[in-house]
PDB file of C-alpha atoms in Angstrom:
ATOM      1  CA  MET A   1      -9.415  39.689 -28.893  1.00 46.00           C
ATOM      2  CA  SER A   2      -9.856  37.097 -31.644  1.00 48.00           C
ATOM      3  CA  GLN A   3     -10.829  33.534 -31.079  1.00 53.00           C
ATOM      4  CA  SER A   4      -8.920  30.366 -31.930  1.00 52.00           C
ATOM      5  CA  PRO A   5     -10.393  27.953 -34.477  1.00 53.00           C
ATOM      6  CA  PRO A   6     -13.006  25.522 -33.124  1.00 51.00           C
ATOM      7  CA  THR A   7     -11.701  22.406 -31.400  1.00 66.00           C
ATOM      8  CA  SER A   8     -13.144  19.123 -30.222  1.00 92.00           C
ATOM      9  CA  ARG A   9     -14.586  18.977 -26.732  1.00 94.00           C
ATOM     10  CA  SER A  10     -11.683  16.714 -25.721  1.00 95.00           C
ATOM     11  CA  ASP A  11      -9.223  19.369 -26.889  1.00 96.00           C
ATOM     12  CA  ALA A  12     -11.257  22.029 -25.084  1.00 96.00           C
ATOM     13  CA  ARG A  13     -11.095  20.052 -21.823  1.00 97.00           C
ATOM     14  CA  GLU A  14      -7.336  19.719 -22.212  1.00 97.00           C
ATOM     15  CA  ARG A  15      -7.041  23.466 -22.864  1.00 97.00           C
ATOM     16  CA  ALA A  16      -9.190  24.187 -19.799  1.00 97.00           C
ATOM     17  CA  LEU A  17      -6.805  22.041 -17.737  1.00 98.00           C
ATOM     18  CA  GLU A  18      -3.840  24.031 -19.071  1.00 97.00           C
ATOM     19  CA  LEU A  19      -5.532  27.326 -18.199  1.00 98.00           C
ATOM     20  CA  ILE A  20      -6.510  26.208 -14.719  1.00 98.00           C
ATOM     21  CA  TYR A  21      -3.047  24.797 -14.090  1.00 98.00           C
ATOM     22  CA  GLU A  22      -1.450  28.071 -15.177  1.00 97.00           C
ATOM     23  CA  ALA A  23      -3.775  30.017 -12.877  1.00 97.00           C
ATOM     24  CA  GLU A  24      -2.952  27.641 -10.011  1.00 96.00           C
ATOM     25  CA  CYS A  25       0.805  28.046 -10.558  1.00 96.00           C
ATOM     26  CA  LYS A  26       0.565  31.823 -10.810  1.00 97.00           C
ATOM     27  CA  GLU A  27      -2.015  32.091  -8.003  1.00 96.00           C
ATOM     28  CA  ALA A  28      -4.160  34.085 -10.435  1.00 96.00           C
ATOM     29  CA  ARG A  29      -7.796  34.159 -11.475  1.00 95.00           C
ATOM     30  CA  ILE A  30      -8.764  32.512 -14.746  1.00 96.00           C
ATOM     31  CA  SER A  31     -10.039  35.854 -16.050  1.00 96.00           C
ATOM     32  CA  THR A  32      -6.538  37.302 -15.598  1.00 96.00           C
ATOM     33  CA  ILE A  33      -4.979  34.400 -17.508  1.00 97.00           C
ATOM     34  CA  LEU A  34      -7.565  34.701 -20.298  1.00 97.00           C
ATOM     35  CA  SER A  35      -7.130  38.469 -20.658  1.00 96.00           C
ATOM     36  CA  ALA A  36      -3.386  38.008 -21.250  1.00 96.00           C
ATOM     37  CA  LEU A  37      -3.882  35.592 -24.156  1.00 96.00           C
ATOM     38  CA  PRO A  38      -3.512  36.862 -27.735  1.00 95.00           C
ATOM     39  CA  LEU A  39      -6.297  34.494 -28.897  1.00 92.00           C
ATOM     40  CA  GLN A  40      -9.362  33.473 -26.915  1.00 91.00           C
ATOM     41  CA  PRO A  41      -9.480  29.677 -26.496  1.00 94.00           C
ATOM     42  CA  ASP A  42     -12.434  27.574 -27.607  1.00 94.00           C
ATOM     43  CA  PRO A  43     -15.647  28.827 -25.913  1.00 96.00           C
ATOM     44  CA  PHE A  44     -16.179  25.466 -24.195  1.00 96.00           C
ATOM     45  CA  ALA A  45     -12.644  25.590 -22.711  1.00 97.00           C
ATOM     46  CA  VAL A  46     -13.317  29.122 -21.482  1.00 97.00           C
ATOM     47  CA  ALA A  47     -16.680  28.116 -19.992  1.00 97.00           C
ATOM     48  CA  LEU A  48     -15.135  25.170 -18.148  1.00 97.00           C
ATOM     49  CA  ALA A  49     -12.171  27.181 -16.858  1.00 98.00           C
ATOM     50  CA  LEU A  50     -14.319  30.106 -15.691  1.00 98.00           C
ATOM     51  CA  GLY A  51     -16.791  27.680 -14.121  1.00 98.00           C
ATOM     52  CA  VAL A  52     -14.033  25.909 -12.195  1.00 97.00           C
ATOM     53  CA  ASP A  53     -12.795  29.289 -10.995  1.00 96.00           C
ATOM     54  CA  GLU A  54     -16.302  30.333  -9.920  1.00 96.00           C
ATOM     55  CA  HIS A  55     -17.221  27.036  -8.226  1.00 97.00           C
ATOM     56  CA  TYR A  56     -13.778  26.013  -6.959  1.00 96.00           C
ATOM     57  CA  GLU A  57     -14.627  25.988  -3.240  1.00 96.00           C
ATOM     58  CA  GLU A  58     -17.781  23.927  -3.838  1.00 97.00           C
ATOM     59  CA  SER A  59     -15.749  21.431  -5.869  1.00 97.00           C
ATOM     60  CA  ILE A  60     -13.093  21.191  -3.160  1.00 97.00           C
ATOM     61  CA  GLU A  61     -15.788  20.505  -0.574  1.00 97.00           C
ATOM     62  CA  LEU A  62     -17.155  17.671  -2.741  1.00 97.00           C
ATOM     63  CA  LEU A  63     -13.646  16.252  -3.084  1.00 97.00           C
ATOM     64  CA  ARG A  64     -13.170  16.489   0.676  1.00 96.00           C
ATOM     65  CA  GLN A  65     -16.507  14.724   1.233  1.00 96.00           C
ATOM     66  CA  PHE A  66     -15.624  11.776  -1.035  1.00 96.00           C
ATOM     67  CA  ALA A  67     -11.878  11.479  -0.466  1.00 95.00           C
ATOM     68  CA  ARG A  68     -10.351   9.247   2.167  1.00 91.00           C
ATOM     69  CA  PRO A  69      -9.784  11.174   5.415  1.00 90.00           C
ATOM     70  CA  ASP A  70      -6.017  10.724   5.061  1.00 91.00           C
ATOM     71  CA  TRP A  71      -6.069  11.989   1.445  1.00 90.00           C
ATOM     72  CA  PRO A  72      -7.722  15.459   1.444  1.00 93.00           C
ATOM     73  CA  PRO A  73      -7.715  17.644  -1.700  1.00 95.00           C
ATOM     74  CA  GLU A  74      -4.608  19.495  -0.493  1.00 94.00           C
ATOM     75  CA  ARG A  75      -2.700  16.223  -0.587  1.00 94.00           C
ATOM     76  CA  MET A  76      -3.902  15.108  -4.027  1.00 95.00           C
ATOM     77  CA  PRO A  77      -1.567  15.567  -6.988  1.00 95.00           C
ATOM     78  CA  VAL A  78      -2.407  18.990  -8.432  1.00 96.00           C
ATOM     79  CA  ILE A  79      -3.331  17.629 -11.870  1.00 97.00           C
ATOM     80  CA  ASP A  80      -5.676  15.040 -10.334  1.00 98.00           C
ATOM     81  CA  ARG A  81      -7.378  17.741  -8.260  1.00 98.00           C
ATOM     82  CA  LEU A  82      -7.769  20.056 -11.239  1.00 98.00           C
ATOM     83  CA  VAL A  83      -9.039  17.289 -13.543  1.00 98.00           C
ATOM     84  CA  LEU A  84     -11.591  16.398 -10.872  1.00 98.00           C
ATOM     85  CA  CYS A  85     -12.661  20.050 -10.586  1.00 98.00           C
ATOM     86  CA  ILE A  86     -13.172  20.286 -14.354  1.00 98.00           C
ATOM     87  CA  ALA A  87     -15.262  17.103 -14.343  1.00 98.00           C
ATOM     88  CA  ILE A  88     -17.299  18.283 -11.337  1.00 98.00           C
ATOM     89  CA  GLU A  89     -17.954  21.563 -13.155  1.00 98.00           C
ATOM     90  CA  GLU A  90     -19.135  19.672 -16.205  1.00 97.00           C
ATOM     91  CA  LEU A  91     -21.229  17.175 -14.230  1.00 97.00           C
ATOM     92  CA  ASP A  92     -22.935  19.868 -12.167  1.00 97.00           C
ATOM     93  CA  HIS A  93     -23.171  22.872 -14.493  1.00 96.00           C
ATOM     94  CA  HIS A  94     -23.000  21.473 -18.049  1.00 94.00           C
ATOM     95  CA  ARG A  95     -25.565  18.729 -17.753  1.00 93.00           C
ATOM     96  CA  ASP A  96     -25.922  18.315 -21.517  1.00 94.00           C
ATOM     97  CA  THR A  97     -22.791  16.146 -21.527  1.00 95.00           C
ATOM     98  CA  PRO A  98     -23.520  12.505 -20.613  1.00 96.00           C
ATOM     99  CA  ARG A  99     -22.091  11.305 -17.301  1.00 97.00           C
ATOM    100  CA  ALA A 100     -20.063   8.522 -18.934  1.00 97.00           C
ATOM    101  CA  VAL A 101     -18.421  10.981 -21.341  1.00 96.00           C
ATOM    102  CA  VAL A 102     -17.438  13.351 -18.523  1.00 97.00           C
ATOM    103  CA  ILE A 103     -15.924  10.528 -16.470  1.00 98.00           C
ATOM    104  CA  ASP A 104     -14.147   8.898 -19.440  1.00 97.00           C
ATOM    105  CA  GLU A 105     -12.664  12.216 -20.567  1.00 97.00           C
ATOM    106  CA  ALA A 106     -11.461  13.024 -17.033  1.00 98.00           C
ATOM    107  CA  VAL A 107      -9.876   9.579 -16.691  1.00 98.00           C
ATOM    108  CA  GLU A 108      -8.039  10.083 -19.999  1.00 97.00           C
ATOM    109  CA  LEU A 109      -6.768  13.522 -18.935  1.00 97.00           C
ATOM    110  CA  ALA A 110      -5.545  12.089 -15.632  1.00 97.00           C
ATOM    111  CA  LYS A 111      -3.823   9.144 -17.322  1.00 96.00           C
ATOM    112  CA  THR A 112      -2.178  11.451 -19.862  1.00 96.00           C
ATOM    113  CA  PHE A 113      -0.998  14.238 -17.554  1.00 97.00           C
ATOM    114  CA  SER A 114      -0.650  12.690 -14.088  1.00 96.00           C
ATOM    115  CA  THR A 115       0.463   9.435 -12.495  1.00 90.00           C
ATOM    116  CA  GLU A 116      -0.145   5.836 -13.521  1.00 84.00           C
ATOM    117  CA  GLU A 117      -2.690   5.402 -10.702  1.00 93.00           C
ATOM    118  CA  SER A 118      -4.529   8.651 -11.445  1.00 96.00           C
ATOM    119  CA  GLY A 119      -7.014   7.178 -13.909  1.00 96.00           C
ATOM    120  CA  LYS A 120      -8.403   4.714 -11.358  1.00 97.00           C
ATOM    121  CA  PHE A 121      -8.450   7.362  -8.636  1.00 97.00           C
ATOM    122  CA  VAL A 122     -10.299   9.890 -10.821  1.00 98.00           C
ATOM    123  CA  ASN A 123     -12.766   7.236 -11.995  1.00 98.00           C
ATOM    124  CA  GLY A 124     -13.603   6.172  -8.435  1.00 97.00           C
ATOM    125  CA  MET A 125     -13.983   9.714  -7.148  1.00 97.00           C
ATOM    126  CA  LEU A 126     -16.129  10.864 -10.061  1.00 98.00           C
ATOM    127  CA  THR A 127     -18.403   7.833  -9.952  1.00 98.00           C
ATOM    128  CA  SER A 128     -19.255   8.622  -6.321  1.00 97.00           C
ATOM    129  CA  ILE A 129     -19.555  12.359  -6.949  1.00 98.00           C
ATOM    130  CA  ALA A 130     -21.744  11.853 -10.037  1.00 98.00           C
ATOM    131  CA  ASP A 131     -24.065   9.606  -8.014  1.00 97.00           C
ATOM    132  CA  HIS A 132     -24.229  12.289  -5.320  1.00 96.00           C
ATOM    133  CA  LEU A 133     -25.063  14.967  -7.930  1.00 96.00           C
ATOM    134  CA  GLY A 134     -27.824  12.780  -9.355  1.00 94.00           C
ATOM    135  CA  ARG A 135     -26.015  12.169 -12.630  1.00 90.00           C
TER     136      ARG A 135
END
């Protein structure tokens, strides 16, 4: 399978969100979604998407730990939850990216693809989670 041309990390994060969203909708693994593509996405998008798939339960537990009791991950808008999972993956397993960049990029994804309030919600959650992860 050939690879798409290189993209910016912002574009790669957006592509990772698309892949994870597709997998969520189809109740499929990321590897299944990737194997059906005619072109492999940017390597960073693939790494993020596969990492979210691999560490999904750990990410959900972090979300549960830092969310309000009346707003568990199952109740969060799907895009917010997936954006948070991508950012958690990057904060915890791709530590070369500065904390502020990860949070800013996640906030922008949430504002672009989710609700008006999503940016503030994602920012608050990730600030607490990043502190917890020592970032």
